[in-house]
Amino acid sequence: MVDARLDALVGAARAARERAYAPYSGFAVGAAALAGERIFTGGNVENASYPVSVCAERNALAAMIDGGERHLDAIALVTDASSPTPPCGACRQVLWEFGPSALVVSETLAGDRLVWALEDLVPAPFERGPR
């Protein structure tokens, strides 16, 4: 994938991070999902009942699906961690459902970036059944 497209995707994730709601953990995450030529964003949304909080990646995918897309090409994450943070295990499985060949890009606020193939982050995914 061309660096300019990744830069635009990361920029959208960076902006989404600013809208995240993370008053409990203080760990705001922004995500941007690329489907074809369209970008869909989401931020994490926490709740006092912590297990019902929703990750930024899943919120971006929900926006993608609501936008009529069903195939994920790439997803970018931005956090203020000291090193690039990959998606959690639950998000990895959800990402797999819509883009097993997707790229995953993670960047810190300082600009440190890592890129993975999703298949390298999900070594033994649950496969979807017949449709």
PDB file of C-alpha atoms in Angstrom:
ATOM      1  CA  MET A   1       0.000   0.000   0.000  1.00  0.00           C
ATOM      2  CA  VAL A   2       1.345   3.435  -0.920  1.00  0.00           C
ATOM      3  CA  ASP A   3       2.703   5.446   2.018  1.00  0.00           C
ATOM      4  CA  ALA A   4       0.468   8.422   1.137  1.00  0.00           C
ATOM      5  CA  ARG A   5      -2.645   6.253   1.618  1.00  0.00           C
ATOM      6  CA  LEU A   6      -1.300   4.956   4.926  1.00  0.00           C
ATOM      7  CA  ASP A   7      -0.514   8.518   6.011  1.00  0.00           C
ATOM      8  CA  ALA A   8      -4.097   9.593   5.222  1.00  0.00           C
ATOM      9  CA  LEU A   9      -5.469   6.596   7.105  1.00  0.00           C
ATOM     10  CA  VAL A  10      -3.281   7.333  10.135  1.00  0.00           C
ATOM     11  CA  GLY A  11      -4.318  11.000   9.980  1.00  0.00           C
ATOM     12  CA  ALA A  12      -7.971  10.002  10.127  1.00  0.00           C
ATOM     13  CA  ALA A  13      -7.242   7.704  13.091  1.00  0.00           C
ATOM     14  CA  ARG A  14      -5.374  10.517  14.832  1.00  0.00           C
ATOM     15  CA  ALA A  15      -8.421  12.789  14.448  1.00  0.00           C
ATOM     16  CA  ALA A  16     -10.754  10.027  15.685  1.00  0.00           C
ATOM     17  CA  ARG A  17      -8.593   9.614  18.780  1.00  0.00           C
ATOM     18  CA  GLU A  18      -9.403  13.205  19.723  1.00  0.00           C
ATOM     19  CA  ARG A  19     -13.100  12.259  19.848  1.00  0.00           C
ATOM     20  CA  ALA A  20     -12.620   9.064  21.895  1.00  0.00           C
ATOM     21  CA  TYR A  21     -14.328   8.741  25.277  1.00  0.00           C
ATOM     22  CA  ALA A  22     -11.848   7.217  27.714  1.00  0.00           C
ATOM     23  CA  PRO A  23     -12.427   8.778  31.162  1.00  0.00           C
ATOM     24  CA  TYR A  24     -11.714   5.534  33.066  1.00  0.00           C
ATOM     25  CA  SER A  25      -8.501   4.256  31.504  1.00  0.00           C
ATOM     26  CA  GLY A  26      -7.221   7.537  30.115  1.00  0.00           C
ATOM     27  CA  PHE A  27      -6.099   5.495  27.077  1.00  0.00           C
ATOM     28  CA  ALA A  28      -7.763   7.144  24.094  1.00  0.00           C
ATOM     29  CA  VAL A  29      -7.563   5.194  20.838  1.00  0.00           C
ATOM     30  CA  GLY A  30      -8.531   6.328  17.358  1.00  0.00           C
ATOM     31  CA  ALA A  31      -9.064   3.951  14.468  1.00  0.00           C
ATOM     32  CA  ALA A  32      -9.641   4.387  10.755  1.00  0.00           C
ATOM     33  CA  ALA A  33     -10.794   1.560   8.496  1.00  0.00           C
ATOM     34  CA  LEU A  34     -10.065   1.633   4.764  1.00  0.00           C
ATOM     35  CA  ALA A  35     -12.598  -0.087   2.503  1.00  0.00           C
ATOM     36  CA  GLY A  36     -11.901   0.514  -1.162  1.00  0.00           C
ATOM     37  CA  GLU A  37     -11.391   4.260  -1.393  1.00  0.00           C
ATOM     38  CA  ARG A  38     -13.482   5.107   1.670  1.00  0.00           C
ATOM     39  CA  ILE A  39     -12.280   5.734   5.210  1.00  0.00           C
ATOM     40  CA  PHE A  40     -14.455   5.088   8.266  1.00  0.00           C
ATOM     41  CA  THR A  41     -13.404   6.200  11.739  1.00  0.00           C
ATOM     42  CA  GLY A  42     -14.122   5.331  15.345  1.00  0.00           C
ATOM     43  CA  GLY A  43     -12.776   6.011  18.801  1.00  0.00           C
ATOM     44  CA  ASN A  44     -12.954   3.848  21.876  1.00  0.00           C
ATOM     45  CA  VAL A  45     -15.994   4.439  24.065  1.00  0.00           C
ATOM     46  CA  GLU A  46     -15.639   3.456  27.702  1.00  0.00           C
ATOM     47  CA  ASN A  47     -18.366   2.909  30.262  1.00  0.00           C
ATOM     48  CA  ALA A  48     -18.450   2.691  34.069  1.00  0.00           C
ATOM     49  CA  SER A  49     -19.379  -0.959  33.528  1.00  0.00           C
ATOM     50  CA  TYR A  50     -15.976  -1.525  31.947  1.00  0.00           C
ATOM     51  CA  PRO A  51     -16.680  -4.826  30.116  1.00  0.00           C
ATOM     52  CA  VAL A  52     -19.297  -3.116  27.944  1.00  0.00           C
ATOM     53  CA  SER A  53     -16.789  -0.575  26.639  1.00  0.00           C
ATOM     54  CA  VAL A  54     -16.159  -0.739  22.890  1.00  0.00           C
ATOM     55  CA  CYS A  55     -12.766  -0.540  21.200  1.00  0.00           C
ATOM     56  CA  ALA A  56     -12.001   2.013  18.496  1.00  0.00           C
ATOM     57  CA  GLU A  57     -11.355  -0.702  15.914  1.00  0.00           C
ATOM     58  CA  ARG A  58     -14.801  -2.222  16.345  1.00  0.00           C
ATOM     59  CA  ASN A  59     -16.426   1.219  16.216  1.00  0.00           C
ATOM     60  CA  ALA A  60     -14.630   1.974  12.930  1.00  0.00           C
ATOM     61  CA  LEU A  61     -15.762  -1.385  11.529  1.00  0.00           C
ATOM     62  CA  ALA A  62     -19.336  -0.683  12.625  1.00  0.00           C
ATOM     63  CA  ALA A  63     -19.197   2.629  10.723  1.00  0.00           C
ATOM     64  CA  MET A  64     -17.792   0.767   7.696  1.00  0.00           C
ATOM     65  CA  ILE A  65     -20.611  -1.771   7.775  1.00  0.00           C
ATOM     66  CA  ASP A  66     -23.201   0.957   8.302  1.00  0.00           C
ATOM     67  CA  GLY A  67     -21.682   2.652   5.244  1.00  0.00           C
ATOM     68  CA  GLY A  68     -22.464  -0.426   3.161  1.00  0.00           C
ATOM     69  CA  GLU A  69     -18.961  -1.870   2.971  1.00  0.00           C
ATOM     70  CA  ARG A  70     -18.113  -5.461   3.847  1.00  0.00           C
ATOM     71  CA  HIS A  71     -14.412  -5.776   2.959  1.00  0.00           C
ATOM     72  CA  LEU A  72     -11.651  -4.230   5.061  1.00  0.00           C
ATOM     73  CA  ASP A  73      -8.435  -3.366   3.219  1.00  0.00           C
ATOM     74  CA  ALA A  74      -6.523  -1.785   6.107  1.00  0.00           C
ATOM     75  CA  ILE A  75      -7.010  -0.330   9.557  1.00  0.00           C
ATOM     76  CA  ALA A  76      -4.923   2.268  11.361  1.00  0.00           C
ATOM     77  CA  LEU A  77      -4.723   2.895  15.109  1.00  0.00           C
ATOM     78  CA  VAL A  78      -3.297   5.865  16.967  1.00  0.00           C
ATOM     79  CA  THR A  79      -2.560   5.878  20.706  1.00  0.00           C
ATOM     80  CA  ASP A  80      -0.402   7.824  23.106  1.00  0.00           C
ATOM     81  CA  ALA A  81       1.457   4.663  24.179  1.00  0.00           C
ATOM     82  CA  SER A  82       5.253   4.663  24.148  1.00  0.00           C
ATOM     83  CA  SER A  83       5.291   2.119  21.309  1.00  0.00           C
ATOM     84  CA  PRO A  84       2.785   1.195  18.570  1.00  0.00           C
ATOM     85  CA  THR A  85      -0.053  -0.881  20.002  1.00  0.00           C
ATOM     86  CA  PRO A  86      -1.667  -3.733  18.051  1.00  0.00           C
ATOM     87  CA  PRO A  87      -5.409  -4.440  18.376  1.00  0.00           C
ATOM     88  CA  CYS A  88      -6.629  -6.541  21.296  1.00  0.00           C
ATOM     89  CA  GLY A  89      -7.493 -10.199  20.687  1.00  0.00           C
ATOM     90  CA  ALA A  90     -11.242  -9.587  20.368  1.00  0.00           C
ATOM     91  CA  CYS A  91     -10.675  -6.860  17.787  1.00  0.00           C
ATOM     92  CA  ARG A  92      -8.253  -9.046  15.846  1.00  0.00           C
ATOM     93  CA  GLN A  93     -10.973 -11.671  15.446  1.00  0.00           C
ATOM     94  CA  VAL A  94     -13.557  -9.074  14.365  1.00  0.00           C
ATOM     95  CA  LEU A  95     -11.097  -7.556  11.879  1.00  0.00           C
ATOM     96  CA  TRP A  96     -10.474 -11.045  10.478  1.00  0.00           C
ATOM     97  CA  GLU A  97     -14.185 -11.449   9.753  1.00  0.00           C
ATOM     98  CA  PHE A  98     -14.068  -8.544   7.282  1.00  0.00           C
ATOM     99  CA  GLY A  99     -10.471  -8.473   6.063  1.00  0.00           C
ATOM    100  CA  PRO A 100      -8.233 -11.495   6.583  1.00  0.00           C
ATOM    101  CA  SER A 101      -5.728  -9.994   4.141  1.00  0.00           C
ATOM    102  CA  ALA A 102      -5.900  -6.500   5.688  1.00  0.00           C
ATOM    103  CA  LEU A 103      -2.956  -4.438   6.825  1.00  0.00           C
ATOM    104  CA  VAL A 104      -2.851  -3.182  10.399  1.00  0.00           C
ATOM    105  CA  VAL A 105      -1.007   0.081  11.016  1.00  0.00           C
ATOM    106  CA  SER A 106      -0.339   1.406  14.503  1.00  0.00           C
ATOM    107  CA  GLU A 107       1.226   4.761  15.272  1.00  0.00           C
ATOM    108  CA  THR A 108       2.026   6.638  18.464  1.00  0.00           C
ATOM    109  CA  LEU A 109       1.422  10.345  18.942  1.00  0.00           C
ATOM    110  CA  ALA A 110       5.193  10.709  18.607  1.00  0.00           C
ATOM    111  CA  GLY A 111       5.028   9.218  15.098  1.00  0.00           C
ATOM    112  CA  ASP A 112       6.518   5.763  15.724  1.00  0.00           C
ATOM    113  CA  ARG A 113       4.780   3.365  13.328  1.00  0.00           C
ATOM    114  CA  LEU A 114       4.526  -0.391  12.854  1.00  0.00           C
ATOM    115  CA  VAL A 115       2.695  -2.249  10.098  1.00  0.00           C
ATOM    116  CA  TRP A 116       1.542  -5.863  10.280  1.00  0.00           C
ATOM    117  CA  ALA A 117      -0.365  -8.204   8.029  1.00  0.00           C
ATOM    118  CA  LEU A 118      -3.490  -9.164   9.983  1.00  0.00           C
ATOM    119  CA  GLU A 119      -2.771 -12.824   9.290  1.00  0.00           C
ATOM    120  CA  ASP A 120       0.433 -12.450  11.330  1.00  0.00           C
ATOM    121  CA  LEU A 121      -1.566 -11.138  14.307  1.00  0.00           C
ATOM    122  CA  VAL A 122      -4.273 -13.829  14.121  1.00  0.00           C
ATOM    123  CA  PRO A 123      -2.494 -17.174  13.836  1.00  0.00           C
ATOM    124  CA  ALA A 124      -5.550 -19.393  14.439  1.00  0.00           C
ATOM    125  CA  PRO A 125      -8.742 -17.416  13.779  1.00  0.00           C
ATOM    126  CA  PHE A 126     -12.277 -18.664  14.067  1.00  0.00           C
ATOM    127  CA  GLU A 127     -13.421 -18.996  10.461  1.00  0.00           C
ATOM    128  CA  ARG A 128     -16.835 -17.781   9.419  1.00  0.00           C
ATOM    129  CA  GLY A 129     -19.326 -20.411   8.414  1.00  0.00           C
ATOM    130  CA  PRO A 130     -21.217 -20.719   5.157  1.00  0.00           C
ATOM    131  CA  ARG A 131     -23.254 -17.707   4.131  1.00  0.00           C
TER     132      ARG A 131
END
